[in-house]
PDB file of C-alpha atoms in Angstrom:
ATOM      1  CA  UNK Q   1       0.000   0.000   0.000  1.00 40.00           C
ATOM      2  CA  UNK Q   2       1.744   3.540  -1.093  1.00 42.00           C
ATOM      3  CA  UNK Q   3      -0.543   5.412   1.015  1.00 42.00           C
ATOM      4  CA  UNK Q   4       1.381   8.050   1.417  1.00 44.00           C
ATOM      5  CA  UNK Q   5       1.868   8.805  -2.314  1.00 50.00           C
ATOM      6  CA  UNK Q   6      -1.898   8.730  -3.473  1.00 67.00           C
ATOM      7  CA  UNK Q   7      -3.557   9.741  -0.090  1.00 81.00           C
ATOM      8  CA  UNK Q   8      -5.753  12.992   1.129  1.00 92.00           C
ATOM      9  CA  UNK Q   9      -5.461  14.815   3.767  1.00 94.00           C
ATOM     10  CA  UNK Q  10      -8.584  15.859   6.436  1.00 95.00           C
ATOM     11  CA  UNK Q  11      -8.300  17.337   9.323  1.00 96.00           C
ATOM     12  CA  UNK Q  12     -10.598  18.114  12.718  1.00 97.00           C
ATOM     13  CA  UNK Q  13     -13.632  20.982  12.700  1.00 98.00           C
ATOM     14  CA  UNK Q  14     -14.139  20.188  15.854  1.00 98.00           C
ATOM     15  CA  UNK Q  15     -14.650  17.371  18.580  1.00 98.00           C
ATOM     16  CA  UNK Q  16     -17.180  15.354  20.258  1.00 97.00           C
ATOM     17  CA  UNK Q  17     -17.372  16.268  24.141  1.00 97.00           C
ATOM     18  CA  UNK Q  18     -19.289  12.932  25.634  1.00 96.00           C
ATOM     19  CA  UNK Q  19     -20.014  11.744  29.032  1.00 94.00           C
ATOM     20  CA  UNK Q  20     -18.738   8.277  26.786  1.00 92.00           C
ATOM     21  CA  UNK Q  21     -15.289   8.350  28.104  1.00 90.00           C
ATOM     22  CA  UNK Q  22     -13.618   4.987  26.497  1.00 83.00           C
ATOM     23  CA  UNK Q  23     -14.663   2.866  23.317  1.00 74.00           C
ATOM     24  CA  UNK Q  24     -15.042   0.010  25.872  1.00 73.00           C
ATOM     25  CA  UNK Q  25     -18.384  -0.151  26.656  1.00 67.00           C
ATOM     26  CA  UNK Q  26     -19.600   2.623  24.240  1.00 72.00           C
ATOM     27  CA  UNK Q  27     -22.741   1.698  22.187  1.00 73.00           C
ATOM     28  CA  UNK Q  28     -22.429   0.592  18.694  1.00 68.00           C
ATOM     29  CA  UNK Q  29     -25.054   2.455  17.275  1.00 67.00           C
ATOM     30  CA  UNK Q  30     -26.857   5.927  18.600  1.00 64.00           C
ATOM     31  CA  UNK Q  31     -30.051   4.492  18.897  1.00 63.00           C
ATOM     32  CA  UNK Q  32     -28.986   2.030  21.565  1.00 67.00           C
ATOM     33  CA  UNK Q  33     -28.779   3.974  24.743  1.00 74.00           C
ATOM     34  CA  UNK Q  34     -25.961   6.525  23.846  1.00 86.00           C
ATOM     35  CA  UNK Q  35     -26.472   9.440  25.718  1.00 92.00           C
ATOM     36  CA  UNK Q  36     -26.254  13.300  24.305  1.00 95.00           C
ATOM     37  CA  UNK Q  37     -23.260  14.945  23.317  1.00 97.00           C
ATOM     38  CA  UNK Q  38     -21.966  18.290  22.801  1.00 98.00           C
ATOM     39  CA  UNK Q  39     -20.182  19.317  18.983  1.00 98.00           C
ATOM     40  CA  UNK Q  40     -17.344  22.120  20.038  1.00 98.00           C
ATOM     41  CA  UNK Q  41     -16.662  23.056  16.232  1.00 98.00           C
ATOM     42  CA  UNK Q  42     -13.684  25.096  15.949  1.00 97.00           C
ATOM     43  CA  UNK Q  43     -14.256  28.875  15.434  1.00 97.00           C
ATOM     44  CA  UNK Q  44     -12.728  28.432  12.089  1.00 96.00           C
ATOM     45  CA  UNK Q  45     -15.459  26.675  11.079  1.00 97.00           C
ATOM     46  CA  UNK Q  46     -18.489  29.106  12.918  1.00 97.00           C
ATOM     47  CA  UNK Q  47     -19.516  30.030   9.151  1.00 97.00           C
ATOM     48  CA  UNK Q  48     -20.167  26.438   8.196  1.00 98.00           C
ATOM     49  CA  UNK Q  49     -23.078  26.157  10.881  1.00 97.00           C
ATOM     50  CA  UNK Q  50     -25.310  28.967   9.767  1.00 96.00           C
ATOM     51  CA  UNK Q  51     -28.441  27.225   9.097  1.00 96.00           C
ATOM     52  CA  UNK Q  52     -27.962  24.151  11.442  1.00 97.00           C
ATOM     53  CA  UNK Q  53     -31.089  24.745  14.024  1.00 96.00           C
ATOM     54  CA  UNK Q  54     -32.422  22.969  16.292  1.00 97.00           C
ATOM     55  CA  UNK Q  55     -34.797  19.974  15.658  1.00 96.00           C
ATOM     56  CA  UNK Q  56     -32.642  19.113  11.856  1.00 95.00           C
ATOM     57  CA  UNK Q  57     -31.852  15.488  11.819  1.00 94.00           C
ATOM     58  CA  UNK Q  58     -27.851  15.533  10.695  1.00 96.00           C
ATOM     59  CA  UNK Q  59     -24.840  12.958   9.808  1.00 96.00           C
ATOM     60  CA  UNK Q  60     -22.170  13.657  11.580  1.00 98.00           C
ATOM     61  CA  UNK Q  61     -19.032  12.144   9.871  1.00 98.00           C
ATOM     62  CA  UNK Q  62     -15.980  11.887  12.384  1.00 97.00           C
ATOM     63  CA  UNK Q  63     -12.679  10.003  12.423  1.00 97.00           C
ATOM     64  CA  UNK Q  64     -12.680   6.918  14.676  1.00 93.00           C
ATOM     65  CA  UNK Q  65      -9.063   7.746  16.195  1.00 87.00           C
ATOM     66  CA  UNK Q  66      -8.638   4.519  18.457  1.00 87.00           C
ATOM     67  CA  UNK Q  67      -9.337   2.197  14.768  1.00 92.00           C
ATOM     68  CA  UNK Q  68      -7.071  -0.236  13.671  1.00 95.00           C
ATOM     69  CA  UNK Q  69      -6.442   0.551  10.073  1.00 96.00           C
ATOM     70  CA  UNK Q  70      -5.025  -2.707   8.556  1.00 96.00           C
ATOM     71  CA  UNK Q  71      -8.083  -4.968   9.625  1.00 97.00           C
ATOM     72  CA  UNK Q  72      -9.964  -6.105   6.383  1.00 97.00           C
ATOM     73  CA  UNK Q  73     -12.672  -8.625   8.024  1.00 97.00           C
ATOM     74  CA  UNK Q  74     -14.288  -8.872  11.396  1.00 96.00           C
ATOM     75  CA  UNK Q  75     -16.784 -10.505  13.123  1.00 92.00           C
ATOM     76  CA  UNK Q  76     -19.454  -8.440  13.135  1.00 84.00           C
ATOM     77  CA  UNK Q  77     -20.214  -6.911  16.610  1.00 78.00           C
ATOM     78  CA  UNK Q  78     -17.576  -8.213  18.042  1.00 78.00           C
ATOM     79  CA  UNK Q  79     -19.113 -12.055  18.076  1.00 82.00           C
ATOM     80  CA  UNK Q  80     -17.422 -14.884  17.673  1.00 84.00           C
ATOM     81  CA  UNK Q  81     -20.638 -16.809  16.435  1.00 86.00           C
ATOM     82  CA  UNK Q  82     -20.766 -14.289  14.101  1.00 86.00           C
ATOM     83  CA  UNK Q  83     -19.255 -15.132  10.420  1.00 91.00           C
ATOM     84  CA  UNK Q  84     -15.972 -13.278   9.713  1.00 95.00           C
ATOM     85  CA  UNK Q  85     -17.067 -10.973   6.961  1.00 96.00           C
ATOM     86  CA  UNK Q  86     -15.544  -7.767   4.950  1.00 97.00           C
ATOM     87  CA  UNK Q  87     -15.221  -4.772   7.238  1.00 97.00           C
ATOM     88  CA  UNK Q  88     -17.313  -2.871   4.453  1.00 98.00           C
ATOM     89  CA  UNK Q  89     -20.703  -4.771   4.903  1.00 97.00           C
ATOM     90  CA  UNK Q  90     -20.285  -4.170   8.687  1.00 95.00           C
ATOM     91  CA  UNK Q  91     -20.381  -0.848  10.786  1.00 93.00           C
ATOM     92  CA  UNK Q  92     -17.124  -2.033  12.624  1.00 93.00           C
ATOM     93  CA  UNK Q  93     -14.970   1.332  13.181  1.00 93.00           C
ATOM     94  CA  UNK Q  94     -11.921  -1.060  12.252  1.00 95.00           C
ATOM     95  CA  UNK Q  95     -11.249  -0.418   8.678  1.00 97.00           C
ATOM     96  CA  UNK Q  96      -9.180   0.901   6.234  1.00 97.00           C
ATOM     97  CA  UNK Q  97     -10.424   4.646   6.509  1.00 98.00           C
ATOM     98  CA  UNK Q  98     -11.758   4.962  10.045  1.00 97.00           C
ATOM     99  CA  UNK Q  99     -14.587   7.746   9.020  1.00 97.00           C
ATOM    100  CA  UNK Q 100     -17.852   7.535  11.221  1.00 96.00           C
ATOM    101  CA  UNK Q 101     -21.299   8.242  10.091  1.00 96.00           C
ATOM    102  CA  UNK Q 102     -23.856   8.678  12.868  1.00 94.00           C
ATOM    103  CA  UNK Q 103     -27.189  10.268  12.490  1.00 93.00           C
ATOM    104  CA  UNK Q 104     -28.870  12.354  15.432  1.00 94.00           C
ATOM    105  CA  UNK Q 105     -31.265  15.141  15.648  1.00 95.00           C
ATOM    106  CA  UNK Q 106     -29.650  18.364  16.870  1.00 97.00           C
ATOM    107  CA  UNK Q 107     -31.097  20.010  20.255  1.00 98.00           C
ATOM    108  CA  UNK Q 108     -29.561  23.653  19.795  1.00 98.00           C
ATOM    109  CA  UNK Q 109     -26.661  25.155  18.268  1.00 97.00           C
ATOM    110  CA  UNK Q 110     -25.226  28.438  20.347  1.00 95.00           C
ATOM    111  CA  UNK Q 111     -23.423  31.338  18.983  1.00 90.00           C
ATOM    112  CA  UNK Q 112     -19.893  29.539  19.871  1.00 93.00           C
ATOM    113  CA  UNK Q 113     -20.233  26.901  18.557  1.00 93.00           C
ATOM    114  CA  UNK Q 114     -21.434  24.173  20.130  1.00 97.00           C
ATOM    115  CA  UNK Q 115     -24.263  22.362  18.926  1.00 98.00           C
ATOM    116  CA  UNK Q 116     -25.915  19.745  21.315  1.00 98.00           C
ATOM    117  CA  UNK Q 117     -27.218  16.145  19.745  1.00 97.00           C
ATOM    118  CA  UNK Q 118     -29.958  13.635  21.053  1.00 95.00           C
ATOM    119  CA  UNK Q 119     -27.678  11.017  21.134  1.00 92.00           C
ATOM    120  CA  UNK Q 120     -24.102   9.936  19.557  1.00 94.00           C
ATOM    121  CA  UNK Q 121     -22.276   7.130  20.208  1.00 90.00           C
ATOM    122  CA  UNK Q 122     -18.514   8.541  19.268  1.00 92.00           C
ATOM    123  CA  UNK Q 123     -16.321   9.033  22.800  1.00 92.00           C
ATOM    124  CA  UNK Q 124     -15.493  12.217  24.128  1.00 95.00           C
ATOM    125  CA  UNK Q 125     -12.573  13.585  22.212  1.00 95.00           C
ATOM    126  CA  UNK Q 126     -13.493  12.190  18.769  1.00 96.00           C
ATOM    127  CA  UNK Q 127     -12.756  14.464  16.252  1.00 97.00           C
ATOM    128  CA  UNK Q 128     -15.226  16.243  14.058  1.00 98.00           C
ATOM    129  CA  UNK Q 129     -14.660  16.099  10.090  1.00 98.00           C
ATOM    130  CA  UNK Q 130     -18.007  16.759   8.877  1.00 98.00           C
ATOM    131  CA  UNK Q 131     -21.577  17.556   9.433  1.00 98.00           C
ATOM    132  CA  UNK Q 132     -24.242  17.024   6.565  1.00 97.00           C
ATOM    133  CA  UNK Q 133     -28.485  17.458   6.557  1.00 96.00           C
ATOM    134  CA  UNK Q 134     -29.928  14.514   6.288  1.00 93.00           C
ATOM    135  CA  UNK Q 135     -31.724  14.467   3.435  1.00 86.00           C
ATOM    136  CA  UNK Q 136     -35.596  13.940   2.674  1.00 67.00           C
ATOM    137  CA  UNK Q 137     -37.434  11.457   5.771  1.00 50.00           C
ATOM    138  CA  UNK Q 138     -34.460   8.971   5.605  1.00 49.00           C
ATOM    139  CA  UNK Q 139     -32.451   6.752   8.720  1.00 44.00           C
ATOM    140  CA  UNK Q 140     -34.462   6.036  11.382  1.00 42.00           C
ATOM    141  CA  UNK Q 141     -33.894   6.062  15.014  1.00 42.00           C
ATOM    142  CA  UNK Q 142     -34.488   2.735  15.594  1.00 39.00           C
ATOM    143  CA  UNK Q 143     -33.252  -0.820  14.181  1.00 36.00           C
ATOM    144  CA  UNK Q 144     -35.747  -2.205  12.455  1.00 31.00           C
TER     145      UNK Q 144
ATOM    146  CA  UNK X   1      -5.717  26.536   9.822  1.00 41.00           C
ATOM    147  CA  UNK X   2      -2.589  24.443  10.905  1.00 42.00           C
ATOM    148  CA  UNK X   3      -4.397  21.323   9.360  1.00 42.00           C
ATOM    149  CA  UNK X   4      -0.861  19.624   8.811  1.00 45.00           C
ATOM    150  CA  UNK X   5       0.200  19.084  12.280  1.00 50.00           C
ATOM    151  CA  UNK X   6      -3.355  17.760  13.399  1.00 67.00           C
ATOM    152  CA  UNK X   7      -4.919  15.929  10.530  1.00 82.00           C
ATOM    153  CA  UNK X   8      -4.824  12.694   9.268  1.00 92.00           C
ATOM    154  CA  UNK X   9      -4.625  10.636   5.757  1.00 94.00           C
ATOM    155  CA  UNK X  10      -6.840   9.015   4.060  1.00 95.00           C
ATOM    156  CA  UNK X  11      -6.784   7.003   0.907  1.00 96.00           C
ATOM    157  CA  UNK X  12      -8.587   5.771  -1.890  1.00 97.00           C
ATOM    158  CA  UNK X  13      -9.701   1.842  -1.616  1.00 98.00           C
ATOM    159  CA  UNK X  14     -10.814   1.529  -5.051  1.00 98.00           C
ATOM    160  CA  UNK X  15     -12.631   4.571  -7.599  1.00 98.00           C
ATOM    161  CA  UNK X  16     -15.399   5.170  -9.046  1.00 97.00           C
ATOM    162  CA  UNK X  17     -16.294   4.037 -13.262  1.00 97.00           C
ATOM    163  CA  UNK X  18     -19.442   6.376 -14.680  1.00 96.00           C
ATOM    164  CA  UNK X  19     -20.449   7.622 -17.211  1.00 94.00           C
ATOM    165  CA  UNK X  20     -20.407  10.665 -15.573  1.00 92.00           C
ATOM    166  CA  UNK X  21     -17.439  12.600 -16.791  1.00 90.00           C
ATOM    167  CA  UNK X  22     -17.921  16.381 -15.911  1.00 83.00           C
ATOM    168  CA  UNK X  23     -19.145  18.098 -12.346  1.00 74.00           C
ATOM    169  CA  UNK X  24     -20.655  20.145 -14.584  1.00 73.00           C
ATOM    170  CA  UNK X  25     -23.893  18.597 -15.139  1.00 67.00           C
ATOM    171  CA  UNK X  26     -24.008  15.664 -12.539  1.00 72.00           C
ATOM    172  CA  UNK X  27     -26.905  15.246 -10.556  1.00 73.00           C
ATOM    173  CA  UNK X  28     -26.549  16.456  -7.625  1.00 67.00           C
ATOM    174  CA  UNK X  29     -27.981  13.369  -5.711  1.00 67.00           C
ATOM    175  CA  UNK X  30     -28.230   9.395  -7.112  1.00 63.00           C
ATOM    176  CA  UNK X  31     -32.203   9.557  -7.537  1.00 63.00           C
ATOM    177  CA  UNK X  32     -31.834  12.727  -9.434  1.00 67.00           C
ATOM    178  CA  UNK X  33     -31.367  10.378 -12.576  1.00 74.00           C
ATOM    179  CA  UNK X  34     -27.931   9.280 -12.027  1.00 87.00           C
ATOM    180  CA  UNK X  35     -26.635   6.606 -13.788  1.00 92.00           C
ATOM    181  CA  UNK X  36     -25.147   3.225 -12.516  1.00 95.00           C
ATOM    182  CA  UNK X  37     -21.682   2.690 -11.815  1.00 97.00           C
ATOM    183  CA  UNK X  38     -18.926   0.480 -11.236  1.00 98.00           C
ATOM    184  CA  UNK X  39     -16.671   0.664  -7.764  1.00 98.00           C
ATOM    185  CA  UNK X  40     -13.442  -0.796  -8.829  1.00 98.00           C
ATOM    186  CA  UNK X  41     -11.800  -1.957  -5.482  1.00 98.00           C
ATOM    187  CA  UNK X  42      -8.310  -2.519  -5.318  1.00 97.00           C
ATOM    188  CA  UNK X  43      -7.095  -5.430  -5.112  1.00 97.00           C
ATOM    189  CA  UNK X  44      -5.518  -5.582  -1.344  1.00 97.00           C
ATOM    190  CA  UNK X  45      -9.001  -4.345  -0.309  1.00 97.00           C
ATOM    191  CA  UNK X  46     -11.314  -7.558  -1.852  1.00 97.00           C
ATOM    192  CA  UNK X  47     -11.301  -8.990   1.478  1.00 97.00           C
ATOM    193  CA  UNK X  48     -13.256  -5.770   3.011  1.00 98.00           C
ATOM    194  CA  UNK X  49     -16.031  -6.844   0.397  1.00 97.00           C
ATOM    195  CA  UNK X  50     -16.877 -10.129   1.539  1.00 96.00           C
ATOM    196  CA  UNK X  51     -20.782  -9.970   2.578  1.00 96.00           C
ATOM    197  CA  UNK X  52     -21.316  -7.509   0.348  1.00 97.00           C
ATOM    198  CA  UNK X  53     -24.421  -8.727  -2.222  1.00 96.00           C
ATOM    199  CA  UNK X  54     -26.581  -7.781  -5.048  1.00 97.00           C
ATOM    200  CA  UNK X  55     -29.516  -5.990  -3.448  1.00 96.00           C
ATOM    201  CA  UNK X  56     -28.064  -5.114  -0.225  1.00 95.00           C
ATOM    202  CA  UNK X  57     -28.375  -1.003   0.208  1.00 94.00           C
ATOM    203  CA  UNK X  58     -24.932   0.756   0.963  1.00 96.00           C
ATOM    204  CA  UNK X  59     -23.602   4.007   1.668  1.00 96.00           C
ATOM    205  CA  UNK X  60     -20.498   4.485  -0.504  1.00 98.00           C
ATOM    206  CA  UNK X  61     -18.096   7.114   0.971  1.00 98.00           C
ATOM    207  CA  UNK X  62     -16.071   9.108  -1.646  1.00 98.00           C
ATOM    208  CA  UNK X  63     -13.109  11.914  -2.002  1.00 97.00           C
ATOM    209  CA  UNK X  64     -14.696  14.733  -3.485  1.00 93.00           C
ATOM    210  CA  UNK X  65     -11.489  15.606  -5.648  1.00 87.00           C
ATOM    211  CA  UNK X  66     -12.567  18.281  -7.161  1.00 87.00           C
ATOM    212  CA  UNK X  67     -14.201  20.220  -4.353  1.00 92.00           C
ATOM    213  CA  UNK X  68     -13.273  23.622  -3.321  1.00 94.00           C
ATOM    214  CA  UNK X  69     -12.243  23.175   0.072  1.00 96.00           C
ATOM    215  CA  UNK X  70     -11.940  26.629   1.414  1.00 96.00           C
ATOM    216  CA  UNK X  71     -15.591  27.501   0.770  1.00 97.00           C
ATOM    217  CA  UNK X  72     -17.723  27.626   4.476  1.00 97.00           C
ATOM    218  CA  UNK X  73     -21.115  28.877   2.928  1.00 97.00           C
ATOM    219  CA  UNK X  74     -22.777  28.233  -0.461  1.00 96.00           C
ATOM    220  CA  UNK X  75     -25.918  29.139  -2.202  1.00 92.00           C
ATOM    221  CA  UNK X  76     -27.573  25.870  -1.741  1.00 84.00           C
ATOM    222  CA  UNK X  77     -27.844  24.034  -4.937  1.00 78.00           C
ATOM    223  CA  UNK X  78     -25.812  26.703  -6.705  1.00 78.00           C
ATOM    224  CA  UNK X  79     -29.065  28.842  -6.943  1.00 82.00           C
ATOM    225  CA  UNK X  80     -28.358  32.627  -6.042  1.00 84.00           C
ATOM    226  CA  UNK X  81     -32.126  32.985  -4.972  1.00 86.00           C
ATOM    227  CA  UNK X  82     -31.697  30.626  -2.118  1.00 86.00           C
ATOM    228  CA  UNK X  83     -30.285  31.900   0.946  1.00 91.00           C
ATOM    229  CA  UNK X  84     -26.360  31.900   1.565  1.00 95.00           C
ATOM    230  CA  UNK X  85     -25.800  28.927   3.929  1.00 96.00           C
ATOM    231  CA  UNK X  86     -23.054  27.531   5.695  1.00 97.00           C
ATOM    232  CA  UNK X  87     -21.907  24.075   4.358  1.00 97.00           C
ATOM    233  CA  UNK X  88     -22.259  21.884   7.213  1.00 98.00           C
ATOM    234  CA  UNK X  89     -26.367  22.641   6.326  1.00 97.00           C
ATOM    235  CA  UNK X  90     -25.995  21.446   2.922  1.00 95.00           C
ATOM    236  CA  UNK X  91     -24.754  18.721   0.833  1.00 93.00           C
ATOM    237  CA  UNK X  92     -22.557  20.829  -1.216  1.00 93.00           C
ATOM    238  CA  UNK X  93     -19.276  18.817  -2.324  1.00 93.00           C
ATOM    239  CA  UNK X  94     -17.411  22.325  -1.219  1.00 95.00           C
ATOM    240  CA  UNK X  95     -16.713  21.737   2.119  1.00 97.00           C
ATOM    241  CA  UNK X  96     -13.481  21.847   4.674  1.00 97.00           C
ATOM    242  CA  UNK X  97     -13.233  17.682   4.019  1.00 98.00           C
ATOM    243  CA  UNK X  98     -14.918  17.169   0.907  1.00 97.00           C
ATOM    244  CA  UNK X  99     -16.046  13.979   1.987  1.00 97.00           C
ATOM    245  CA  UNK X 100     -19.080  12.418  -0.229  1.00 97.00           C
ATOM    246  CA  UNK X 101     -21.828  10.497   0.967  1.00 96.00           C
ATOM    247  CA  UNK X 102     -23.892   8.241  -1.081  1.00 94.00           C
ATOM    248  CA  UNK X 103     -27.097   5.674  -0.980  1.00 93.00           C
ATOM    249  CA  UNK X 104     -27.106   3.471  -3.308  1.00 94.00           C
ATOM    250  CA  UNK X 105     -28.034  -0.219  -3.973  1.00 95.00           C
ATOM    251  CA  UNK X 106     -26.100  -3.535  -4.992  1.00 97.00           C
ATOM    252  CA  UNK X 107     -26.798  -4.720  -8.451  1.00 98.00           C
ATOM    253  CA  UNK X 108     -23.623  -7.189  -9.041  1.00 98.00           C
ATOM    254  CA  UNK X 109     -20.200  -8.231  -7.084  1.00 97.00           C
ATOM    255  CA  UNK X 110     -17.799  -9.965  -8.985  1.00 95.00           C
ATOM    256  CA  UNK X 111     -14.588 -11.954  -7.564  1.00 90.00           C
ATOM    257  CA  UNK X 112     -12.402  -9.098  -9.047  1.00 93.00           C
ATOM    258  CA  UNK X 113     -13.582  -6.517  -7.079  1.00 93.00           C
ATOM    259  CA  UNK X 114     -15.746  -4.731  -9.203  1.00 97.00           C
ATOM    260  CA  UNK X 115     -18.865  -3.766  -7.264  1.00 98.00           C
ATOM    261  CA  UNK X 116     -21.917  -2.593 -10.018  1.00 98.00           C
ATOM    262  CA  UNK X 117     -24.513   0.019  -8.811  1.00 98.00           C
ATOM    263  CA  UNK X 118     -28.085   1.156  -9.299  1.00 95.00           C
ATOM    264  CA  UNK X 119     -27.206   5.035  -9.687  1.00 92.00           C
ATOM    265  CA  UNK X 120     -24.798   6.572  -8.362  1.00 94.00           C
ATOM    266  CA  UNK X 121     -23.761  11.038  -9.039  1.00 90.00           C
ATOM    267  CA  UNK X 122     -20.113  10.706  -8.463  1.00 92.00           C
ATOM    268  CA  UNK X 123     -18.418  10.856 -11.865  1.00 92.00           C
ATOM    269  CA  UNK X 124     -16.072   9.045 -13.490  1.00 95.00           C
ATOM    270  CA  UNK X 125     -12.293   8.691 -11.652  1.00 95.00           C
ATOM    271  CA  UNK X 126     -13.982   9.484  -7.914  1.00 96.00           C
ATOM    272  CA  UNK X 127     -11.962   7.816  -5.321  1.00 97.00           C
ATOM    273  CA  UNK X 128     -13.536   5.827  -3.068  1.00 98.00           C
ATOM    274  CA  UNK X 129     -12.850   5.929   0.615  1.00 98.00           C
ATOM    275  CA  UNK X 130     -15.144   3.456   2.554  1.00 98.00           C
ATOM    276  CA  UNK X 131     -18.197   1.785   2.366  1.00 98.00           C
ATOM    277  CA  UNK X 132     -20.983   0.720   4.699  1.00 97.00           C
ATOM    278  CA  UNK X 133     -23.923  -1.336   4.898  1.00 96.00           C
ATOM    279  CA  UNK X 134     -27.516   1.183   5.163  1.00 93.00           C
ATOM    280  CA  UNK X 135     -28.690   0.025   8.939  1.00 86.00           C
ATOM    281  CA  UNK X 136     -32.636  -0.759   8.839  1.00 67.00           C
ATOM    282  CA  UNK X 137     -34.742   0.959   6.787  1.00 50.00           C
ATOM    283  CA  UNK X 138     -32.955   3.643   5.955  1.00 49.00           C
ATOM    284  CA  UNK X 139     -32.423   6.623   3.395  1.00 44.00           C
ATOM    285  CA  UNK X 140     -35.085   6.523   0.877  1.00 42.00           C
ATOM    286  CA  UNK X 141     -34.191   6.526  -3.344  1.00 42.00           C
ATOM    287  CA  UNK X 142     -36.461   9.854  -3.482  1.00 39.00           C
ATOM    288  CA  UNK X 143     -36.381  12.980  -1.898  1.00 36.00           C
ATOM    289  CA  UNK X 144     -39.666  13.306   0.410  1.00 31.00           C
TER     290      UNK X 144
END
């Protein structure tokens, strides 16, 4: 892998404060049980907010900093019963480009730049790469 | 911005095959008439496919290369009579990390990595950074 030659570069917009304090533990998906979080975006990145509001549904795209990289299969939730299968039809954060995508609804948004979410499952300290609208009626909160 | 000291790299896994040559003229999202496409995976990344299958709805994450990445507000959907908005409250491919997110569906997977899909707005030469099985019943084909 030349990585290095053909790769891009992103970088933080902000972080995810969380009472979630360790990936241990953490919930695998927002809708089961993970608490509310706080975005701190960076005031850099104020302007990129301005039309967030409260109630929006959003994805919130982060990088999973505690990933290992090099895994190509897992078993999926961590269970052994589970069939090893490609890291791409899974949610595991361990694969080749650690990006997160979690959906929540956003609470409020203050002037500095901290917008407060329903729920997110990321640990406190994950860094922020993007935030998009969600788009027409689309995830839902809950498995089906 | 000191993004060098505090980012991180990314890289493609495989890119993007469309008929879709131009930005200029590509939908802006896969049910606004986008055409199928082929995800060419590279070859030390086949094992991250296995589980993916025909039918199975995905989110395909791509490296908007051609994105402008110093833009924080746009007029959404390039139209001057809409209100100027920051980024992070649009899908505009401008963006700090011009990181794309797609729904699409499964038609095909074949043993050399080539993935086909239903429609898909990237164009042709897109890199590819991750992809992810849709969770439930998620993001629906048309907007709402």
């Amino acid at each position: 892998m030349d990585a290095a030659n053909k790769g891009f570069g992103i970088f933080p917009v902000g972080y995810v404060r969380s009472p979630l304090k360790e990936r241990t533990g953490a919930p695998r998906q927002g809708w089961e049980g993970a608490p509310a979080a706080v975005l701190e975006i960076d005031p850099e990145f104020f302007d990129c907010l301005d039309g967030i509001e409260a109630g929006q549904d959003i994805w919130i795209l982060t990088w999973l900093h505690e990933a290992r990289r090099s895994v190509l299969k897992v078993y999926p939730r961590g269970r052994r019963r589970n069939i090893l299968t490609g890291v791409f039809a899974t949610r595991s954060p361990d694969r080749p480009n650690p990006i997160g995508l979690h959906r929540t609804k956003v609470l409020s948004v203050s002037a500095d730049g901290r917008v407060q979410v329903q729920s997110l499952e990321a640990i406190d300290g994950t860094p922020i790469v993007d935030i998009k609208p969600v788009l027409g009626s689309q995830e839902p909160v809950k498995l089906s």
